[in-house]
Each structure stands twice: as structure tokens, then as C-alpha cells.
Short mmCIF file of C-alpha atoms in Angstrom, two decimals:
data_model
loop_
_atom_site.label_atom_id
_atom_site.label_comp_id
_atom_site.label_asym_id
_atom_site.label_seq_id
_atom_site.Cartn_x
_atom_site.Cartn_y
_atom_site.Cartn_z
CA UNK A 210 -104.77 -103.27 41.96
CA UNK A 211 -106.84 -100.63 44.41
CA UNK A 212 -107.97 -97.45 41.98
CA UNK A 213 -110.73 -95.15 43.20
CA UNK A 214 -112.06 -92.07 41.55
CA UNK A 215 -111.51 -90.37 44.20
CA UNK A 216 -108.59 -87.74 44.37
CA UNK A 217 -108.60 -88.15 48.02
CA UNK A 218 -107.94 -91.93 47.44
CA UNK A 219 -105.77 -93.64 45.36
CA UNK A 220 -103.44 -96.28 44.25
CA UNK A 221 -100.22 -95.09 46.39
CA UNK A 222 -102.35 -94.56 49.65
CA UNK A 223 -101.60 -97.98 51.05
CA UNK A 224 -98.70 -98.60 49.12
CA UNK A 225 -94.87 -97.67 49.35
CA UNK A 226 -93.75 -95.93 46.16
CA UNK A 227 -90.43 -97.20 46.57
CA UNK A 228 -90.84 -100.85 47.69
CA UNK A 229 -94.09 -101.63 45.87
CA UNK A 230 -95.13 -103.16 49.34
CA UNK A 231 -98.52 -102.31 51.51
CA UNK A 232 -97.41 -99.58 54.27
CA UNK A 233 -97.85 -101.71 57.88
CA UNK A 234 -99.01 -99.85 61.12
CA UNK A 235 -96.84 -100.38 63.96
CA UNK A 236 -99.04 -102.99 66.00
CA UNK A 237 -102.16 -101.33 64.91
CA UNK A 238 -104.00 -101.70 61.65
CA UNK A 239 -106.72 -99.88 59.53
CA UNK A 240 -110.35 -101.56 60.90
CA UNK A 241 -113.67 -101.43 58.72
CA UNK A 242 -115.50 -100.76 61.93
CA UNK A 243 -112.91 -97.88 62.93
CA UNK A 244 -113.47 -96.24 59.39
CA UNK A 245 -117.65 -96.24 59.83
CA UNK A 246 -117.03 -94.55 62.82
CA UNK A 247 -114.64 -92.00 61.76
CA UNK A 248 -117.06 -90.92 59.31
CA UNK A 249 -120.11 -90.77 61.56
CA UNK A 250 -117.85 -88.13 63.59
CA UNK A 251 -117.20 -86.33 60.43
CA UNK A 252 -120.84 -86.57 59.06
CA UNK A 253 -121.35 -84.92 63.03
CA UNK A 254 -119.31 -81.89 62.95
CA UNK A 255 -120.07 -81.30 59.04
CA UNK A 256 -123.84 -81.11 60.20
CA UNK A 257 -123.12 -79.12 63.31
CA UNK A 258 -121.11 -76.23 61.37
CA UNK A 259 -123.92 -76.43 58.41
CA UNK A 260 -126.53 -76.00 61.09
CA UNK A 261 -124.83 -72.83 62.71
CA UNK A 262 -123.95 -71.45 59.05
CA UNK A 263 -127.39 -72.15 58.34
CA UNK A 264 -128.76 -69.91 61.23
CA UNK A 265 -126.93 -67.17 61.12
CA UNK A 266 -128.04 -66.47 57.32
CA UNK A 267 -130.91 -64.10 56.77
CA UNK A 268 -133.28 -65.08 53.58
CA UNK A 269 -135.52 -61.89 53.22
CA UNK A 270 -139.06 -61.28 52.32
CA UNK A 271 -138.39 -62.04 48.59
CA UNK A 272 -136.08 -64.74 48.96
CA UNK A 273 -132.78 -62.67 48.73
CA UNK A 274 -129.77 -64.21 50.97
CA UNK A 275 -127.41 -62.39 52.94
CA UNK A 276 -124.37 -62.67 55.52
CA UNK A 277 -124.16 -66.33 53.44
CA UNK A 278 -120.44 -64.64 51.92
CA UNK A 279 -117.66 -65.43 54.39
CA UNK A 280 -118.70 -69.18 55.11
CA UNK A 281 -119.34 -70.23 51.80
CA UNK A 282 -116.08 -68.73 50.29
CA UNK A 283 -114.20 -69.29 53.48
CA UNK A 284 -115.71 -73.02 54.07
CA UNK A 285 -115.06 -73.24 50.77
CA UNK A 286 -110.98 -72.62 50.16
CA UNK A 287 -110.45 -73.28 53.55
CA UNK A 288 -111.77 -76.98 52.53
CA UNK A 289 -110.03 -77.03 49.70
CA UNK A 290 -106.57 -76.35 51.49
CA UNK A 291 -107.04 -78.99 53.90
CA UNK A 292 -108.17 -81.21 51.29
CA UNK A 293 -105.18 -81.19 49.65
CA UNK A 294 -103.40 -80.78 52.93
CA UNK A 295 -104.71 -84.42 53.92
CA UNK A 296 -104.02 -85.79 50.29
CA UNK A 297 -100.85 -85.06 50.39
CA UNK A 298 -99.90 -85.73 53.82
CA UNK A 299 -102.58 -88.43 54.87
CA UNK A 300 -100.43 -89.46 57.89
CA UNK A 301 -102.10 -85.76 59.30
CA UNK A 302 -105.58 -87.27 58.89
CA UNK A 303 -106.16 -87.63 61.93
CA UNK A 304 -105.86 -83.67 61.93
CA UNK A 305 -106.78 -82.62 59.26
CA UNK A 306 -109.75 -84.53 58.26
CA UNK A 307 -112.02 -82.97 61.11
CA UNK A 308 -110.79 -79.89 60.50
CA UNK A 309 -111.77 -80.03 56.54
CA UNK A 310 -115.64 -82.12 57.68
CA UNK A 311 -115.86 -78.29 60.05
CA UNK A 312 -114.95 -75.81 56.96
CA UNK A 313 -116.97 -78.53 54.37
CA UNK A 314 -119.89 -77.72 56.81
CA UNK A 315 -119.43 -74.25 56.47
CA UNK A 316 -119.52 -74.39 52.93
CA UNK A 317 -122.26 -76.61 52.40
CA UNK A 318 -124.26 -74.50 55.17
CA UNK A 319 -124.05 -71.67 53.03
CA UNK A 320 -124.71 -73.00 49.95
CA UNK A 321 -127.65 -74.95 50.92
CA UNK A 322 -129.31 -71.98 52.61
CA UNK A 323 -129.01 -70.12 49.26
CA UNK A 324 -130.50 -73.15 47.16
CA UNK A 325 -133.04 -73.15 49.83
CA UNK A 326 -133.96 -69.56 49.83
CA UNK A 327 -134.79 -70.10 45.45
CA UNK A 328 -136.63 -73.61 45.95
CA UNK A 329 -137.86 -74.16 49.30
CA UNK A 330 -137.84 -77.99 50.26
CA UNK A 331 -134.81 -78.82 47.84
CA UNK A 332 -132.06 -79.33 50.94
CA UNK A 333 -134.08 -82.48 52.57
CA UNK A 334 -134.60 -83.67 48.89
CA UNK A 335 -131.14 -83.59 48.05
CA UNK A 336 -130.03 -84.87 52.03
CA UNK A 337 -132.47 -87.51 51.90
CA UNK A 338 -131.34 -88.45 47.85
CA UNK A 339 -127.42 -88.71 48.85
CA UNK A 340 -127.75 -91.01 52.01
CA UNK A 341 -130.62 -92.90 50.26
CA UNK A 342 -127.90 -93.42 47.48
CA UNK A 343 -125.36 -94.15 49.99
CA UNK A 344 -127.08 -96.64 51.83
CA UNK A 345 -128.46 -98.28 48.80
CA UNK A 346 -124.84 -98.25 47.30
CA UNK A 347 -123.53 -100.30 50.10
CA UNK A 348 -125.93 -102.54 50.25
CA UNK A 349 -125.32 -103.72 46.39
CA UNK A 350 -121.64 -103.40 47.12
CA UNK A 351 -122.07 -106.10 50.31
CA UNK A 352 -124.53 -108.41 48.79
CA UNK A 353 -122.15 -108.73 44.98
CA UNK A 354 -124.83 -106.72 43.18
CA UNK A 355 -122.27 -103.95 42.29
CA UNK A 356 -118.24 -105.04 42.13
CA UNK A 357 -115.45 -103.13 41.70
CA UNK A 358 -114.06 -105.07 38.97
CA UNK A 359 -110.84 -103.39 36.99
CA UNK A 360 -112.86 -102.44 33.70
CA UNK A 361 -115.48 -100.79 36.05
CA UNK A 362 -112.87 -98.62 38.28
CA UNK A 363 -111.03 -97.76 34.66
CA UNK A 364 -114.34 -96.51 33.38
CA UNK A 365 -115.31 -94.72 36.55
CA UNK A 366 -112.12 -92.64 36.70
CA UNK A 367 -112.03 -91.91 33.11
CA UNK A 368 -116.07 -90.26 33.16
CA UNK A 369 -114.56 -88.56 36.64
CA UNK A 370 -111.40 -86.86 35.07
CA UNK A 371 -113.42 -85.60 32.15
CA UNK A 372 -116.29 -84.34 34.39
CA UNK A 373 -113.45 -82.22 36.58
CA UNK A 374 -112.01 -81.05 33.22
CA UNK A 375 -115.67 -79.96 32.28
CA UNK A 376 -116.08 -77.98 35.34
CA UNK A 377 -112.20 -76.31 35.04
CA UNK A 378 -112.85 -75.26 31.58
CA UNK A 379 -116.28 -73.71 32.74
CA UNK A 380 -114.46 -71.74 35.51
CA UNK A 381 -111.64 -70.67 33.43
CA UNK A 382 -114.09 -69.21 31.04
CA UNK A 383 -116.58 -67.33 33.14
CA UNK A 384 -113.24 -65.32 33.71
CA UNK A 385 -113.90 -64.28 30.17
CA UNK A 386 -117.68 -63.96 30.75
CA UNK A 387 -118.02 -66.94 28.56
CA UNK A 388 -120.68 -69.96 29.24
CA UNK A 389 -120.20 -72.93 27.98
CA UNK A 390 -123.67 -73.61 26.67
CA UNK A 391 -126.78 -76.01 27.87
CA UNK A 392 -125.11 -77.92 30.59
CA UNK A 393 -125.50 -75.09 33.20
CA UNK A 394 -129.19 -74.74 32.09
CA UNK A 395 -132.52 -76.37 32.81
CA UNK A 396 -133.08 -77.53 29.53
CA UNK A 397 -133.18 -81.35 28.20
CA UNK A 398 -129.34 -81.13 27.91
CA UNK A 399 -128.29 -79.73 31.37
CA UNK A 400 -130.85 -82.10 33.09
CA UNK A 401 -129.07 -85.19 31.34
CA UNK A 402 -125.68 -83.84 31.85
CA UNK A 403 -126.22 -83.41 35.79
CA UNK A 404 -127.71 -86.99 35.63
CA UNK A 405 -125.08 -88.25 34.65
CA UNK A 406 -122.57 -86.65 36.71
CA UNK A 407 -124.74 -87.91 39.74
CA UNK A 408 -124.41 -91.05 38.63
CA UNK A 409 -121.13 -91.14 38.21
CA UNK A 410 -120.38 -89.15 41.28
CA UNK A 411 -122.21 -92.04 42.80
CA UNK A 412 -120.66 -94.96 41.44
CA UNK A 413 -117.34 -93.05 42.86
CA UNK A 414 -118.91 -94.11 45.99
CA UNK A 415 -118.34 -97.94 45.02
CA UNK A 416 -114.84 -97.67 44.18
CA UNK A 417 -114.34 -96.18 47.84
CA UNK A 418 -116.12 -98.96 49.36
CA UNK A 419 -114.17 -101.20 47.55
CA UNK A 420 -110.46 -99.22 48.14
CA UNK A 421 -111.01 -98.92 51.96
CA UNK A 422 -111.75 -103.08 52.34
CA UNK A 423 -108.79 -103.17 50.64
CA UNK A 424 -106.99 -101.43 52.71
CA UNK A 425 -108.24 -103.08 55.74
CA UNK A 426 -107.15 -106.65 54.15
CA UNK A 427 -103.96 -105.44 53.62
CA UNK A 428 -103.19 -103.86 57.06
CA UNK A 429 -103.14 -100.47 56.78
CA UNK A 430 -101.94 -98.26 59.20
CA UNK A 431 -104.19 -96.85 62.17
CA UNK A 432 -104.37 -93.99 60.74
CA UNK A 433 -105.88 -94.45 57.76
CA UNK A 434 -108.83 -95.29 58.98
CA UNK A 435 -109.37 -91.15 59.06
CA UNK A 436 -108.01 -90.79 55.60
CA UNK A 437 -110.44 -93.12 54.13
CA UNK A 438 -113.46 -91.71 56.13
CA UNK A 439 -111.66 -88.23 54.67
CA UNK A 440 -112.02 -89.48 50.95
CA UNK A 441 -115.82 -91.21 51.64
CA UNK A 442 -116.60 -87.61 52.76
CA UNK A 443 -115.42 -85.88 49.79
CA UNK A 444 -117.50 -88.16 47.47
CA UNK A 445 -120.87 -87.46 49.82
CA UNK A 446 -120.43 -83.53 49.47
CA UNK A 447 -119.85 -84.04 46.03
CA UNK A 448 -123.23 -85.84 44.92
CA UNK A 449 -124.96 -84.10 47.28
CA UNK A 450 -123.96 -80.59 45.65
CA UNK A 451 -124.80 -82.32 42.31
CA UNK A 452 -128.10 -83.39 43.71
CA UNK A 453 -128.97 -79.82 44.62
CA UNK A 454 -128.07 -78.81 41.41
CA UNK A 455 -130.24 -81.45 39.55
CA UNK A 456 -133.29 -81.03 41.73
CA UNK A 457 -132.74 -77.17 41.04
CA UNK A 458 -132.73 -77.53 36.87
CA UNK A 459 -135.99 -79.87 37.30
CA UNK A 460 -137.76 -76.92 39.88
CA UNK A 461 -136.99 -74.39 37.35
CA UNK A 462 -138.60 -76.26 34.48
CA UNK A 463 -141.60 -76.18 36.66
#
């Protein structure tokens, strides 16, 4: 059984919904060392788009942010598209999956710049928190510390679908100008609740470990190699969004 939390990766990615059977490249196969360095290039041109997004916003006097608009809304859906673009047609990775790291660094870019502007020092915190969990992550998952046993990937995707349901609710109601209380705040309750989706949004990162060595037992196609550096990516910008927001509820208490 291969199950990640992941949207991006899941059960049917190396699998043939009709046959049941692993998909097979034609002579060439998914390789671990392939994937690492697909996502070093995509790490690369996320940073490289963040950085330009980065400069060309203007933080005034009194911390207000502006021109910070069109890439973090366009970075933003235009992630999202290709997101699902490469979900749904992974055998595009290739493609698609640079395209989405270039919008993603729009997006983040933006975002971090604003976070930035309200708590200086809080983007290396949160950079230096999500590869310091990475790294640490994948070193449990190598030595045996951490496995990716059945019970543990059930449990993981069950607190991830009811985190994403959290967050849908909360955007359908700000459309009626309605909060849903404490978790969005700095108080005792919103600190815990952003704990815990950190944590959770890192043990996601353990179930991708686990799904891509999978795939590269299994002989995967070339291709995928992309599609799983694709779905490692979209777990990194996750916890390190919910890092920012974290480090931001424990500044404000301050």
C-alpha cells in the first residue's frame, strides 16, 4: 500500500487504475538520486522568483507594503492551476512542475515580504525552521527512527483532510464576514492549533519520503521523478507558510 497526505501524491500515482499493476517506464525508471535533484532545481527557481518578488516590493516608513498585489494573487492561482494541472496530468511534470516552483515563488515572495514588513526577522526563522525540519525529517526517516507504517499514514491523512476542511470552512465564511473564533488569533488556542498543523504538515513530509522510495522500488516511470519532487515541494511551502504563521501568533503575544 503507498498513501501520502499529500494531494499531489497518492495511491494511483504509480499504479494503473485498471490493471492494479505499477506503471513501467519504457527503459527508464524513477531514480532516488534523479528526484533530489529535481527538487534542488525547483527549490532554485522558487528562490529566484521569491527573490525578484521580494525586490520589487516597497515596505514604507511605517511598515505598510505595496506593489506586493499581482504576485501574491497571481503566484498564488496561477500555482494553484498548475498544481492541479500536474495532479491530474503528472505525465506533464516535467512541464508543469517548474512552471508551478516559478509562480509558488511568486507567491511566497510576496507573502513573505508582507510577514516581514509586521515582524522583521520572521522569514529566516521560518526558512531556517522548514529545512531544519526537513533535514531532520529525513534523517529519522533513513536511520528507522520515523516509519511510515499503515496506522501512521491512516492517521496522517485523516488530521490532513480535517485541517483542509478547517481552512475551507474559514474561507467560505469570511465571505459572510464571519471568523471562526481563536484559531486565527494569538491566543493559547491559535498558538496550539498552528502547532499542530505544523506538525502534521511535517509528518506529511514522512509519508512523501516514504511514497517516492516506493516508487523508485517499483520502477516508476522517468518522469516521475518531477512529479514526486512536485508533491515534496508542495509539502515545503506548506509548513513553511504555517511556520510564518506560528512565529507571527508568538511575535504578537510579545
Amino acid at each position: 500500500m503507498m498513501r501520502s497526505g499529500n494531494p499531489a501524491l497518492k495511491e494511483s500515482t504509480f499504479l494503473d487504475l485498471g490493471s492494479g499493476a505499477v506503471v513501467r517506464g519504457d527503459g527508464q525508471a524513477m531514480t532516488l538520486n534523479g528526484t533530489v535533484n529535481k527538487t534542488g532545481f525547483l527549490l532554485l527557481l522558487t528562490v529566484l522568483t521569491a527573490a525578484f518578488a521580494w525586490n520589487q516590493i516597497e515596505i514604507g516608513p511605517r511598515g505598510q507594503v505595496s506593489g506586493a498585489g499581482l504576485y501574491l494573487w497571481g503566484g498564488l492561482i496561477g500555482g494553484l492551476i498548475m498544481s492541479l494541472v500536474t495532479t491530474f496530468k503528472k505525465e506533464w511534470s516535467p512541464i508543469t512542475a517548474p512552471i508551478y516552483a516559478l509562480l509558488e515563488g511568486f507567491f511566497l515572495g510576496a507573502i513573505s515580504s508582507i510577514f516581514e514588513a509586521r515582524f522583521p526577522g520572521i522569514v529566516i526563522q521560518a526558512v531556517m525552521l522548514t529545512f531544519g525540519t526537513l533535514f531532520a525529517l529525513l534523517a529519522a526517516y533513513r536511520t528507522g527512527l520515523i516509519k511510515a507504517t499503515e496506522n501512521f499514514k491512516l492517521g496522517v491523512v485523516a488530521a490532513t483532510g480535517g485541517i483542509a476542511l478547517v481552512y475551507l470552512a474559514s474561507i467560505v465564511l469570511r465571505l459572510f464576514n464571519i471568523e471562526i473564533p481563536y484559531i486565527h488569533q494569538s491566543g493559547i488556542i491559535g498558538i496550539g492549533f498552528s502547532l499542530f498543523v505544523v506538525v502534521v504538515a511535517a509528518l506529511n513530509l514522512v509519508l512523501d519520503f516514504d511514497f517516492i522510495e516506493t516508487g523508485v522500488e517499483q520502477g516508476a516511470p522517468k518522469y516521475m521523478e518531477w512529479y514526486g519532487a512536485f508533491g515534496l515541494m508542495v509539502t515545503l511551502v506548506w509548513l513553511y507558510i504555517e511556520f510564518l504563521r506560528l512565529l507571527s501568533k508568538l511575535q504578537s503575544r510579545n
